[in-house]
Amino acid sequence: MRRRGAQSGAALLLLVTIVVIAFTTVIVRGFGKWAAAGTASRNVNGEVLALAKAALIGHVAKQALDFDEDVPGRLPCPESPALAGTSGEGVAAATCSKTAGTQKTLGRLPWRTLGIDKLTDAAGEPLWYAVSQDWVTTGGGPPTINAGTAGSLSFDGTGNVVAVIFAPGRAIATNPSAAQIAAGCAARNQRRGDRSHVPTSSADPDYRDYLECQNASSPLDDTFGVAVADEATSEVINDQAVLITAADILNAIQGPLAERLQRTVAPLLSEYGDQWIGGGKFLPYAVAFTPPESGLPGDAHCGPSGGAQQTEGLLPVAANVAPCASGWTGDFSGDGIEALGCDTGSPVNCSFRYFRLNFLGQLLLGITGTPTLTATLSVSAPHAAASFRSKTVQSLSDVSVSTGAATLGGFSIAPQTDGDVDLTLTATVTSTNLCRDSLLGGLTCLVVSTLGLANAQTVTVTFPQLGTPSLAGSKLTSAAKNGTTGPYDLLSPAAGEPHYWFMRNQWYRYTYYAVAPDATAAQSGGTLTVNRFPTAYGANSDKRFVLALMGPALAGQSRSATAALGEYVEGDNAAAGASPREFAYQVFADAGNDRLATCPFGVGSSVCD
């Protein structure tokens, strides 16, 4: 019996063991299914988030190429909250309302504005979207976006983030631990009976019912992420997210912006060059390269004056005001005149006095005078050959005698190799008994006049002041004109004009400018070469100027207020000082992200000859 009892006990133990093993197997298999389900959900969310990120970046890149877009790189606002669950959902709000105390806006992804279907995560939830205020239009107006614009958000320790897209997951009830509370998690039973599910409800979506922990901190801050302490033991967050950095956006728009640079800015510079020097191609000298981080004011973007030539650096886009003013200064000179100087107004008035011997003067001095005398005007405009200034004085017909009587001649106007522009002309007076110093043995006609022996007469010559270039846009295509007719102010374009985007967003701070010596005031020294230039666009060794659009910093580049050129452009484009100077149309093989615009460009009906 004892043997049978032992056998029965062993059988019972075996049966219990089998049952435990079977139950454990079921439990393990269940956990495996749950784990597999979690993995499947994460894979689904990962694919959806990748699609959303690609759509957002693609939308911004497409907009950057649109001539209507004055702020290339601008991101759309989140969906207007009132549209959630309605027939108009998915449309971005016109302006982004800044979340109090932060530099961002949070809402649902504007899928309709992006031109895609409504994306939902594995839980069937629409995606959410946070965006940096520096990259969207707010109540204060559009942002300023260029290669130096940073994102104000961070994600799990990664900075310079401009946007985050979230897959919110299913609703959960959170009961955070002390460590999780310290990390920014708050207890909440998420409820979703709002417009995202029930269109007839009056409630707008509350982000705290979709996002958790740092993604739903109250009040909101600029820090996001999905890493939370103790998540393995206490579920407090089920968000998945993908981040978009400033570099992501800038790299995506670099190509479109280079295309706009070639089509809207380069043709205007080429047209400007035709205004100076008959039959020649004159462009101003460059501003010595200054890292954008140095904060060189726009009004200081003027090239040299009275100094060495500068053929490479930044565009001299300073306005005609101090410290880059290009006003005429100088005076008349000549035998028998008193120079009275030139004013600084517009137009410019330069005057001189001459003297006629009266009867007493002729009698006492025994001089009958001379029938003519000539006064020579010599004036110079600083920076005018090193900044974009309009050649308002084209010929002698632009000069007049506003006071007195004189015959004008000897006209000459020319940019100088020191960065200035010189203008000279003569004013010849014809009259009787004119006083000339050479006839008086050292006595000046002014002294003779003070002795009552001569009468003074004044001549004033008037001519235009140099101004801001106004261009017809003759080298712009109709597409680039985008419905505008010109004339176009080169330095201060109006909104909507072809190059407004370039000036408004200060891309001139991130565009390296090189002018060929042949195309400067020197008018000699050769042209520039652009290597790897597509043959369909013309020759590679006849370039009059090159514009190299700088991209975001690459790995290994360190940008600062004192950084060298090689921290901004790469390969051949960073070899300043080489002679003959060569650039690279494509620098990808050199691990670079520069994009070039140049002239001449194109074959046949070129937009930039």
Coordinates of C-alpha atoms in Angstrom, one line a residue:
M1 CA 0.0 0.0 0.0
R2 CA 2.8 2.3 0.8
R3 CA 4.2 1.6 -2.6
R4 CA 0.8 2.3 -4.2
G5 CA 0.5 5.5 -2.1
A6 CA 4.0 6.6 -3.1
Q7 CA 3.1 6.0 -6.7
S8 CA -0.2 7.9 -6.2
G9 CA 1.7 10.8 -4.6
A10 CA 4.2 10.8 -7.4
A11 CA 1.4 10.7 -10.0
L12 CA -0.3 13.6 -8.3
L13 CA 3.0 15.6 -8.2
L14 CA 3.5 14.8 -11.8
L15 CA 0.0 15.9 -12.6
V16 CA 0.5 19.2 -10.7
T17 CA 3.8 19.7 -12.4
I18 CA 2.2 19.2 -15.8
V19 CA -0.6 21.6 -14.9
V20 CA 1.9 24.2 -13.7
I21 CA 4.0 23.8 -16.8
A22 CA 1.0 24.1 -19.0
F23 CA -0.3 27.2 -17.2
T24 CA 3.2 28.7 -17.2
T25 CA 3.4 28.0 -20.9
V26 CA 0.1 29.7 -21.5
I27 CA 1.2 32.7 -19.4
V28 CA 4.6 32.9 -21.2
R29 CA 2.9 32.6 -24.5
G30 CA 0.5 35.3 -23.4
F31 CA 3.3 37.6 -22.5
G32 CA 4.9 36.8 -25.8
K33 CA 1.8 37.8 -27.6
W34 CA 1.6 41.0 -25.5
A35 CA 5.2 41.8 -26.2
A36 CA 4.7 41.0 -29.9
A37 CA 1.7 43.2 -29.9
G38 CA 3.7 46.0 -28.3
T39 CA 6.4 45.6 -30.8
A40 CA 3.9 45.6 -33.6
S41 CA 2.3 48.8 -32.3
R42 CA 5.7 50.4 -32.0
N43 CA 6.6 49.4 -35.6
V44 CA 3.3 50.8 -36.8
N45 CA 3.9 54.0 -35.0
G46 CA 7.4 54.2 -36.2
E47 CA 6.3 53.9 -39.8
V48 CA 3.5 56.5 -39.3
L49 CA 5.9 58.9 -37.6
A50 CA 8.5 58.5 -40.4
L51 CA 5.8 59.3 -42.9
A52 CA 4.7 62.4 -41.0
K53 CA 8.2 63.6 -40.7
A54 CA 8.9 63.1 -44.4
A55 CA 5.7 64.9 -45.2
L56 CA 6.4 67.9 -43.0
I57 CA 10.0 68.3 -44.3
G58 CA 8.8 67.8 -47.9
H59 CA 6.1 70.4 -47.5
V60 CA 8.6 72.9 -46.2
A61 CA 11.1 72.1 -49.0
K62 CA 8.3 72.5 -51.6
Q63 CA 7.2 75.8 -50.1
A64 CA 10.8 77.1 -50.2
L65 CA 10.8 76.8 -53.9
D66 CA 7.5 78.7 -54.3
F67 CA 8.1 82.3 -55.3
D68 CA 5.2 83.2 -53.1
E69 CA 7.0 82.1 -50.0
D70 CA 8.7 85.1 -48.4
V71 CA 10.1 83.0 -45.5
P72 CA 11.5 79.8 -46.9
G73 CA 11.8 77.2 -44.2
R74 CA 8.8 78.4 -42.3
L75 CA 6.8 75.5 -40.7
P76 CA 3.0 75.3 -40.6
C77 CA 1.2 75.9 -37.3
P78 CA -0.6 73.0 -35.6
E79 CA -4.2 72.3 -36.6
S80 CA -6.6 75.0 -35.3
P81 CA -8.1 73.4 -32.2
A82 CA -11.7 74.3 -33.2
L83 CA -11.3 72.2 -36.3
A84 CA -10.6 68.9 -34.6
G85 CA -13.2 66.3 -35.5
T86 CA -15.0 68.6 -38.0
S87 CA -15.1 68.5 -41.8
G88 CA -12.3 71.1 -41.9
E89 CA -9.9 69.3 -39.6
G90 CA -6.3 68.9 -40.5
V91 CA -5.8 72.5 -41.6
A92 CA -3.1 74.5 -40.0
A93 CA -4.0 77.6 -38.0
A94 CA -3.0 80.9 -39.8
T95 CA -0.9 81.9 -36.8
C96 CA 0.6 80.0 -33.9
S97 CA -0.5 81.0 -30.4
K98 CA 2.5 80.9 -28.1
T99 CA 2.2 78.8 -25.1
A100 CA 2.7 81.0 -22.0
G101 CA 6.2 81.0 -20.8
T102 CA 7.6 78.9 -23.6
Q103 CA 8.9 79.2 -27.2
K104 CA 6.6 76.7 -28.8
T105 CA 3.0 75.8 -29.9
L106 CA 1.4 72.4 -29.3
G107 CA -1.5 70.9 -31.2
R108 CA -2.5 68.2 -33.7
L109 CA -0.6 67.6 -36.9
P110 CA -2.1 69.7 -39.8
W111 CA -2.2 66.7 -42.2
R112 CA -4.5 68.4 -44.7
T113 CA -2.1 71.3 -45.0
L114 CA 0.7 68.9 -45.6
G115 CA -1.2 67.3 -48.5
I116 CA -1.4 63.8 -46.9
D117 CA -4.1 61.5 -45.6
K118 CA -5.0 61.7 -42.0
L119 CA -2.4 59.6 -40.2
T120 CA -3.3 57.7 -37.0
D121 CA -1.1 55.7 -34.7
A122 CA -1.6 52.0 -33.7
A123 CA -4.3 53.1 -31.2
G124 CA -6.2 54.9 -33.9
E125 CA -5.3 58.3 -32.6
P126 CA -4.4 61.3 -34.7
L127 CA -0.8 62.6 -34.4
W128 CA 0.2 65.6 -32.3
Y129 CA 2.8 68.2 -33.1
A130 CA 4.9 70.7 -31.2
V131 CA 6.8 73.5 -33.1
S132 CA 9.3 76.1 -32.2
Q133 CA 8.1 79.7 -32.3
D134 CA 11.2 80.8 -34.2
W135 CA 10.0 78.8 -37.2
V136 CA 6.3 79.7 -37.5
T137 CA 4.1 82.8 -38.0
T138 CA 2.9 84.1 -34.7
G139 CA 0.7 87.1 -33.7
G140 CA 3.9 89.1 -34.0
G141 CA 4.4 88.2 -37.6
P142 CA 6.5 85.8 -39.7
P143 CA 9.9 84.6 -38.4
T144 CA 13.3 85.3 -39.8
I145 CA 14.9 82.1 -41.0
N146 CA 18.4 81.6 -42.3
A147 CA 21.2 79.1 -41.8
G148 CA 21.8 80.6 -38.3
T149 CA 18.2 80.1 -37.1
A150 CA 18.1 77.6 -34.2
G151 CA 15.3 75.5 -32.8
S152 CA 14.2 76.4 -29.3
L153 CA 13.0 72.9 -28.3
S154 CA 14.9 69.9 -26.9
F155 CA 14.0 66.2 -26.9
D156 CA 15.6 63.7 -24.5
G157 CA 18.7 65.9 -24.3
T158 CA 18.9 66.7 -28.0
G159 CA 18.8 70.4 -28.6
N160 CA 18.2 72.6 -31.7
V161 CA 14.9 70.9 -32.3
V162 CA 12.3 72.8 -34.3
A163 CA 9.4 70.3 -34.2
V164 CA 8.3 67.1 -32.5
I165 CA 5.6 64.8 -33.9
F166 CA 3.9 62.5 -31.4
A167 CA 2.0 59.2 -31.7
P168 CA 0.0 59.6 -28.4
G169 CA -1.1 55.9 -28.0
R170 CA -4.1 54.6 -26.1
A171 CA -5.5 56.5 -23.1
I172 CA -3.9 55.5 -19.8
A173 CA -4.3 56.2 -16.1
T174 CA -1.0 57.2 -14.7
N175 CA 0.2 56.8 -11.1
P176 CA 3.7 58.0 -11.1
S177 CA 6.3 57.2 -8.6
A178 CA 8.2 59.9 -6.6
A179 CA 11.1 59.7 -9.1
Q180 CA 8.7 60.0 -12.0
I181 CA 6.9 62.9 -10.4
A182 CA 10.3 64.6 -10.0
A183 CA 10.9 63.9 -13.7
G184 CA 7.8 65.8 -14.6
C185 CA 5.1 63.2 -14.7
A186 CA 1.7 63.9 -13.2
A187 CA -1.1 61.6 -12.3
R188 CA -4.1 61.7 -14.7
N189 CA -6.9 59.5 -15.9
Q190 CA -6.9 60.3 -19.5
R191 CA -10.3 60.9 -21.1
R192 CA -10.9 61.6 -24.8
G193 CA -14.5 62.6 -25.2
D194 CA -13.7 65.7 -27.1
R195 CA -13.7 66.9 -30.7
S196 CA -11.1 64.3 -31.8
H197 CA -13.7 61.6 -31.3
V198 CA -17.1 63.3 -30.9
P199 CA -17.6 66.2 -33.4
T200 CA -20.8 67.4 -31.6
S201 CA -18.9 67.9 -28.4
S202 CA -18.0 71.5 -27.5
A203 CA -14.6 70.7 -26.0
D204 CA -11.4 71.1 -27.8
P205 CA -8.7 68.4 -27.4
D206 CA -6.8 68.7 -24.2
Y207 CA -3.2 67.7 -24.8
R208 CA -2.9 66.2 -21.3
D209 CA -5.4 63.5 -22.3
Y210 CA -3.1 62.4 -25.2
L211 CA 0.5 63.1 -24.1
E212 CA 2.1 62.3 -20.8
C213 CA 4.9 63.4 -18.5
Q214 CA 7.4 65.9 -20.0
N215 CA 5.2 66.0 -23.2
A216 CA 2.2 67.2 -21.1
S217 CA 3.8 69.2 -18.3
S218 CA 1.6 71.9 -16.9
P219 CA 2.5 74.6 -17.5
L220 CA 4.1 73.5 -20.8
D221 CA 7.8 74.0 -21.3
D222 CA 10.2 73.5 -24.3
T223 CA 11.5 70.1 -23.2
F224 CA 10.0 66.9 -24.7
G225 CA 11.0 63.2 -24.7
V226 CA 9.9 59.6 -24.1
A227 CA 12.5 58.5 -21.6
V228 CA 11.1 58.4 -18.1
A229 CA 12.6 56.8 -14.9
D230 CA 11.0 53.6 -13.6
E231 CA 8.9 53.2 -16.8
A232 CA 9.4 49.4 -16.7
T233 CA 7.6 49.1 -13.3
S234 CA 5.1 52.0 -13.5
E235 CA 3.7 52.9 -16.9
V236 CA 3.3 56.6 -17.0
I237 CA 4.0 57.4 -20.7
N238 CA 3.2 55.6 -23.9
D239 CA 4.0 58.4 -26.4
Q240 CA 6.2 57.7 -29.3
A241 CA 7.8 60.6 -31.1
V242 CA 10.1 61.7 -33.9
L243 CA 12.1 65.0 -33.7
I244 CA 13.0 67.4 -36.5
T245 CA 16.1 69.6 -36.1
A246 CA 17.0 72.9 -37.6
A247 CA 19.6 71.0 -39.7
D248 CA 16.9 68.7 -41.1
I249 CA 15.0 71.7 -42.4
L250 CA 18.0 73.7 -43.5
N251 CA 19.4 70.8 -45.5
A252 CA 16.0 70.1 -47.1
I253 CA 15.6 73.7 -48.3
Q254 CA 19.3 74.2 -49.4
G255 CA 18.6 73.0 -52.9
P256 CA 15.4 75.0 -53.4
L257 CA 17.0 78.1 -52.0
A258 CA 20.0 77.8 -54.4
E259 CA 17.5 77.6 -57.2
R260 CA 15.8 80.7 -56.0
L261 CA 19.1 82.4 -55.6
Q262 CA 20.0 81.6 -59.2
R263 CA 16.7 82.8 -60.5
T264 CA 15.9 85.8 -58.4
V265 CA 19.1 87.3 -57.0
A266 CA 21.8 86.5 -59.6
P267 CA 19.9 88.1 -62.5
L268 CA 19.4 91.3 -60.6
L269 CA 23.1 91.5 -59.8
S270 CA 23.9 90.9 -63.4
E271 CA 21.5 93.6 -64.5
Y272 CA 23.1 96.0 -62.0
G273 CA 26.5 95.3 -63.4
D274 CA 25.4 96.6 -66.8
Q275 CA 24.6 100.0 -65.4
W276 CA 28.2 101.1 -64.9
I277 CA 31.0 101.6 -67.4
G278 CA 29.9 101.7 -71.0
G279 CA 29.8 98.2 -72.5
G280 CA 31.5 96.7 -69.4
K281 CA 30.3 94.7 -66.5
F282 CA 30.9 96.4 -63.2
L283 CA 30.1 94.9 -59.8
P284 CA 31.1 96.2 -56.4
Y285 CA 33.9 94.9 -54.3
A286 CA 33.1 92.6 -51.4
V287 CA 32.9 93.1 -47.7
A288 CA 35.8 91.2 -46.0
F289 CA 34.4 87.9 -44.8
T290 CA 33.0 88.2 -41.3
P291 CA 31.4 85.1 -39.6
P292 CA 27.6 85.6 -39.3
E293 CA 27.9 85.0 -35.6
S294 CA 29.9 88.2 -35.2
G295 CA 26.7 90.1 -35.7
L296 CA 28.0 92.5 -38.4
P297 CA 25.1 95.0 -38.8
G298 CA 23.4 95.1 -42.2
D299 CA 24.3 98.8 -42.4
A300 CA 28.0 97.9 -42.1
H301 CA 28.0 95.6 -45.1
C302 CA 30.0 98.0 -47.3
G303 CA 33.1 97.3 -49.2
P304 CA 36.4 99.2 -49.0
S305 CA 36.8 102.9 -49.5
G306 CA 40.2 104.4 -50.4
G307 CA 41.9 101.1 -49.6
A308 CA 42.8 97.7 -50.9
Q309 CA 40.6 95.8 -53.3
Q310 CA 38.4 93.1 -51.8
T311 CA 37.1 90.6 -54.4
E312 CA 35.8 88.0 -51.9
G313 CA 33.7 88.0 -48.8
L314 CA 30.1 89.0 -48.2
L315 CA 27.8 91.0 -50.4
P316 CA 28.1 94.8 -49.8
V317 CA 24.3 95.4 -49.3
A318 CA 24.6 98.3 -46.9
A319 CA 22.2 101.2 -47.5
N320 CA 23.4 104.6 -48.5
V321 CA 23.7 105.8 -45.0
A322 CA 26.5 106.0 -42.4
P323 CA 28.9 104.3 -42.0
C324 CA 28.6 103.3 -45.7
A325 CA 27.4 106.6 -47.1
S326 CA 28.3 107.3 -50.7
G327 CA 27.7 111.1 -50.9
W328 CA 29.7 113.3 -53.3
T329 CA 32.5 115.3 -51.6
G330 CA 34.9 117.7 -53.4
D331 CA 35.1 121.2 -54.8
F332 CA 35.9 123.4 -57.8
S333 CA 39.4 124.5 -58.6
G334 CA 40.8 127.0 -61.1
D335 CA 42.6 130.2 -61.7
G336 CA 40.5 133.2 -60.8
I337 CA 37.7 131.5 -58.8
E338 CA 36.8 131.1 -55.2
A339 CA 35.6 127.6 -54.5
L340 CA 32.4 127.5 -52.4
G341 CA 32.2 123.8 -51.8
C342 CA 29.4 121.2 -52.4
D343 CA 26.4 120.6 -50.1
T344 CA 25.4 117.0 -49.1
G345 CA 21.8 117.3 -50.2
S346 CA 19.9 115.6 -53.0
P347 CA 20.5 116.9 -55.6
V348 CA 24.1 118.0 -55.0
N349 CA 24.9 121.7 -55.5
C350 CA 28.5 122.7 -56.1
S351 CA 29.4 126.4 -56.4
F352 CA 32.2 128.8 -57.2
R353 CA 32.6 132.5 -57.6
Y354 CA 34.4 134.3 -60.3
F355 CA 35.3 138.0 -60.6
R356 CA 35.0 140.7 -63.3
L357 CA 37.2 143.7 -63.1
N358 CA 35.3 146.9 -63.0
F359 CA 36.4 150.2 -64.7
L360 CA 38.3 151.4 -61.6
G361 CA 40.1 148.0 -61.4
Q362 CA 41.1 148.1 -65.0
L363 CA 42.3 151.7 -64.7
L364 CA 44.4 151.2 -61.6
L365 CA 45.8 147.8 -62.4
G366 CA 46.2 148.5 -66.1
I367 CA 44.7 145.1 -66.9
T368 CA 41.9 144.5 -69.4
G369 CA 41.1 141.0 -68.2
T370 CA 40.6 137.8 -70.2
P371 CA 37.5 136.6 -72.1
T372 CA 37.2 133.1 -70.5
L373 CA 38.1 131.1 -67.4
T374 CA 37.5 127.5 -66.6
A375 CA 36.7 125.9 -63.2
T376 CA 37.2 122.2 -62.8
L377 CA 34.9 120.2 -60.4
S378 CA 36.4 117.1 -58.9
V379 CA 34.2 115.1 -56.5
S380 CA 34.4 111.6 -55.2
A381 CA 31.8 109.2 -53.6
P382 CA 33.3 106.8 -51.0
H383 CA 32.2 103.1 -51.1
A384 CA 30.4 103.7 -54.4
A385 CA 32.5 101.2 -56.2
A386 CA 32.3 98.8 -53.2
S387 CA 28.5 99.0 -52.5
F388 CA 25.4 98.8 -54.6
R389 CA 24.8 102.4 -55.7
S390 CA 22.8 103.7 -58.6
K391 CA 24.7 105.5 -61.3
T392 CA 22.3 108.4 -61.4
V393 CA 24.8 110.6 -63.2
Q394 CA 25.0 109.0 -66.6
S395 CA 26.3 111.8 -68.8
L396 CA 26.7 115.6 -69.0
S397 CA 22.9 115.8 -69.7
D398 CA 22.3 114.9 -66.0
V399 CA 24.2 118.0 -64.9
S400 CA 22.8 121.5 -65.0
V401 CA 23.8 125.1 -64.2
S402 CA 21.2 126.2 -61.7
T403 CA 22.8 129.6 -60.9
G404 CA 24.8 132.0 -63.1
A405 CA 26.0 131.2 -66.5
A406 CA 28.6 128.7 -67.6
T407 CA 29.2 126.1 -70.3
L408 CA 29.7 122.6 -69.0
G409 CA 32.1 120.1 -70.5
G410 CA 34.9 117.6 -69.8
F411 CA 32.5 115.1 -68.1
S412 CA 33.9 111.9 -66.7
I413 CA 32.6 109.4 -64.1
A414 CA 34.4 106.2 -63.3
P415 CA 34.6 103.7 -60.4
Q416 CA 38.1 103.6 -58.9
T417 CA 40.1 100.6 -57.8
D418 CA 40.2 101.9 -54.3
G419 CA 36.4 101.4 -53.9
D420 CA 35.3 105.0 -54.6
V421 CA 33.8 106.6 -57.7
D422 CA 35.2 109.9 -59.1
L423 CA 33.3 112.5 -61.1
T424 CA 34.9 115.4 -62.9
L425 CA 33.6 118.1 -65.2
T426 CA 34.5 121.7 -66.3
A427 CA 32.5 124.9 -66.2
T428 CA 33.7 127.6 -68.6
V429 CA 32.6 131.2 -68.1
T430 CA 32.8 133.6 -71.1
S431 CA 32.5 137.3 -70.3
T432 CA 34.4 140.5 -70.6
N433 CA 37.1 141.7 -68.2
L434 CA 37.4 138.4 -66.3
C435 CA 39.9 138.5 -63.5
R436 CA 42.6 135.8 -63.5
D437 CA 45.2 135.4 -60.8
S438 CA 47.9 134.8 -63.3
L439 CA 47.4 138.2 -64.7
L440 CA 47.7 139.9 -61.3
G441 CA 51.2 138.9 -60.3
G442 CA 50.2 136.9 -57.3
L443 CA 47.3 139.1 -56.3
T444 CA 44.1 137.0 -55.9
C445 CA 40.9 138.0 -57.6
L446 CA 39.2 137.7 -54.2
V447 CA 41.5 140.3 -52.7
V448 CA 41.0 142.6 -55.7
S449 CA 37.2 142.2 -55.1
T450 CA 37.5 143.2 -51.5
L451 CA 39.3 146.3 -52.6
G452 CA 36.3 147.2 -54.7
L453 CA 38.2 146.7 -57.9
A454 CA 36.1 143.7 -59.1
N455 CA 32.6 142.4 -59.0
A456 CA 31.8 138.8 -57.9
Q457 CA 29.5 136.4 -59.8
T458 CA 28.3 132.9 -58.6
V459 CA 27.9 129.7 -60.6
T460 CA 26.2 126.7 -59.1
V461 CA 26.2 123.3 -60.8
T462 CA 23.6 120.8 -59.9
F463 CA 23.6 117.0 -60.4
P464 CA 21.9 113.9 -58.7
Q465 CA 23.1 112.2 -55.6
L466 CA 24.0 108.5 -55.8
G467 CA 21.0 106.4 -54.8
T468 CA 19.7 103.0 -54.2
P469 CA 19.7 100.9 -57.4
S470 CA 16.3 100.6 -59.0
L471 CA 16.2 97.7 -61.5
A472 CA 13.7 96.8 -64.3
G473 CA 14.2 93.1 -63.8
S474 CA 15.1 92.7 -67.4
K475 CA 16.9 89.4 -66.8
L476 CA 14.3 87.9 -64.6
T477 CA 12.0 85.3 -66.1
S478 CA 8.2 85.9 -65.9
A479 CA 8.0 83.0 -63.3
A480 CA 10.6 84.7 -61.1
K481 CA 8.8 88.0 -61.3
N482 CA 5.8 86.2 -59.9
G483 CA 3.2 88.7 -61.0
T484 CA 5.3 91.8 -60.0
T485 CA 6.2 94.4 -62.6
G486 CA 9.1 96.3 -61.1
P487 CA 11.1 98.4 -60.9
Y488 CA 12.8 96.6 -58.1
D489 CA 14.7 98.2 -55.2
L490 CA 17.8 96.1 -55.0
L491 CA 18.5 96.7 -51.4
S492 CA 15.1 97.3 -49.9
P493 CA 12.6 95.2 -51.9
A494 CA 8.9 95.2 -51.1
A495 CA 7.1 92.1 -49.9
G496 CA 6.4 89.7 -52.7
E497 CA 9.2 91.0 -55.0
P498 CA 11.5 88.3 -56.4
H499 CA 14.5 88.8 -54.0
Y500 CA 12.5 89.9 -51.0
W501 CA 13.0 86.5 -49.3
F502 CA 16.8 86.9 -49.6
M503 CA 17.0 90.4 -48.0
R504 CA 14.2 90.0 -45.5
N505 CA 15.7 86.8 -44.0
Q506 CA 19.3 88.1 -44.1
W507 CA 20.5 85.3 -46.2
Y508 CA 23.2 87.8 -47.4
R509 CA 24.9 87.0 -44.1
Y510 CA 25.2 83.3 -45.1
T511 CA 26.1 83.8 -48.8
Y512 CA 29.7 84.0 -49.8
Y513 CA 30.3 86.5 -52.6
A514 CA 33.2 86.5 -55.0
V515 CA 33.5 88.9 -57.9
A516 CA 35.9 88.3 -60.8
P517 CA 38.6 91.0 -61.1
D518 CA 37.4 91.6 -64.7
A519 CA 34.0 92.5 -63.4
T520 CA 35.2 95.0 -60.8
A521 CA 36.2 98.6 -61.1
A522 CA 39.7 97.4 -61.9
Q523 CA 38.3 95.8 -65.1
S524 CA 41.2 93.4 -65.4
G525 CA 42.6 90.3 -63.8
G526 CA 40.5 87.5 -65.2
T527 CA 37.3 85.6 -64.5
L528 CA 36.3 82.9 -62.0
T529 CA 36.2 79.2 -62.6
V530 CA 33.4 76.9 -61.3
N531 CA 34.5 73.3 -61.3
R532 CA 31.9 70.5 -62.0
F533 CA 29.6 73.1 -63.6
P534 CA 27.0 71.2 -65.7
T535 CA 27.8 71.6 -69.4
A536 CA 24.2 72.3 -70.2
Y537 CA 24.5 75.5 -68.2
G538 CA 27.5 76.9 -70.1
A539 CA 31.2 77.2 -69.7
N540 CA 32.9 76.9 -66.3
S541 CA 35.7 79.4 -66.7
D542 CA 33.9 82.7 -67.6
K543 CA 32.1 83.5 -64.3
R544 CA 31.8 87.2 -63.4
F545 CA 30.6 86.4 -59.8
V546 CA 29.8 83.5 -57.6
L547 CA 27.3 83.3 -54.7
A548 CA 27.9 80.3 -52.4
L549 CA 24.9 79.7 -50.1
M550 CA 26.1 78.3 -46.8
G551 CA 24.3 75.4 -45.2
P552 CA 24.1 74.4 -41.6
A553 CA 27.3 73.4 -39.8
L554 CA 28.6 70.0 -40.7
A555 CA 30.2 67.5 -38.4
G556 CA 33.6 68.9 -37.4
Q557 CA 32.7 72.5 -38.2
S558 CA 32.8 74.9 -35.3
R559 CA 31.1 78.3 -35.9
S560 CA 31.7 81.3 -33.8
A561 CA 32.3 85.1 -34.0
T562 CA 35.9 84.4 -34.9
A563 CA 35.6 81.3 -37.1
A564 CA 37.4 80.9 -40.4
L565 CA 35.8 80.6 -43.8
G566 CA 36.3 76.9 -43.8
E567 CA 33.8 76.5 -41.0
Y568 CA 31.0 77.8 -43.4
V569 CA 31.9 76.6 -46.9
E570 CA 33.8 73.5 -47.9
G571 CA 36.2 72.1 -50.5
D572 CA 37.3 74.5 -53.3
N573 CA 34.9 77.1 -51.9
A574 CA 37.0 77.5 -48.8
A575 CA 40.3 78.1 -50.6
A576 CA 40.1 81.9 -50.6
G577 CA 43.3 83.5 -51.8
A578 CA 44.1 80.9 -54.4
S579 CA 44.9 82.2 -57.9
P580 CA 43.3 81.7 -60.3
R581 CA 40.3 81.4 -58.0
E582 CA 38.2 78.3 -58.4
F583 CA 34.9 77.2 -56.9
A584 CA 33.0 74.0 -56.9
Y585 CA 29.4 73.8 -58.2
Q586 CA 29.0 70.5 -56.4
V587 CA 30.9 69.8 -53.2
F588 CA 29.2 66.6 -52.0
A589 CA 32.4 64.6 -52.8
D590 CA 34.2 66.9 -50.4
A591 CA 31.6 66.4 -47.6
G592 CA 30.1 69.8 -48.2
N593 CA 26.7 71.3 -48.4
D594 CA 27.3 74.6 -50.3
R595 CA 25.0 75.5 -53.2
L596 CA 26.2 77.9 -55.9
A597 CA 24.6 80.5 -58.1
T598 CA 26.7 82.2 -60.7
C599 CA 26.7 84.2 -63.9
P600 CA 26.9 83.6 -66.8
F601 CA 24.4 80.8 -66.4
G602 CA 22.4 79.0 -69.1
V603 CA 22.5 78.5 -72.8
G604 CA 20.6 80.5 -75.3
S605 CA 17.9 82.4 -73.5
S606 CA 20.0 82.8 -70.4
V607 CA 18.5 84.5 -67.3
C608 CA 22.0 85.5 -66.2
D609 CA 24.4 86.5 -69.0

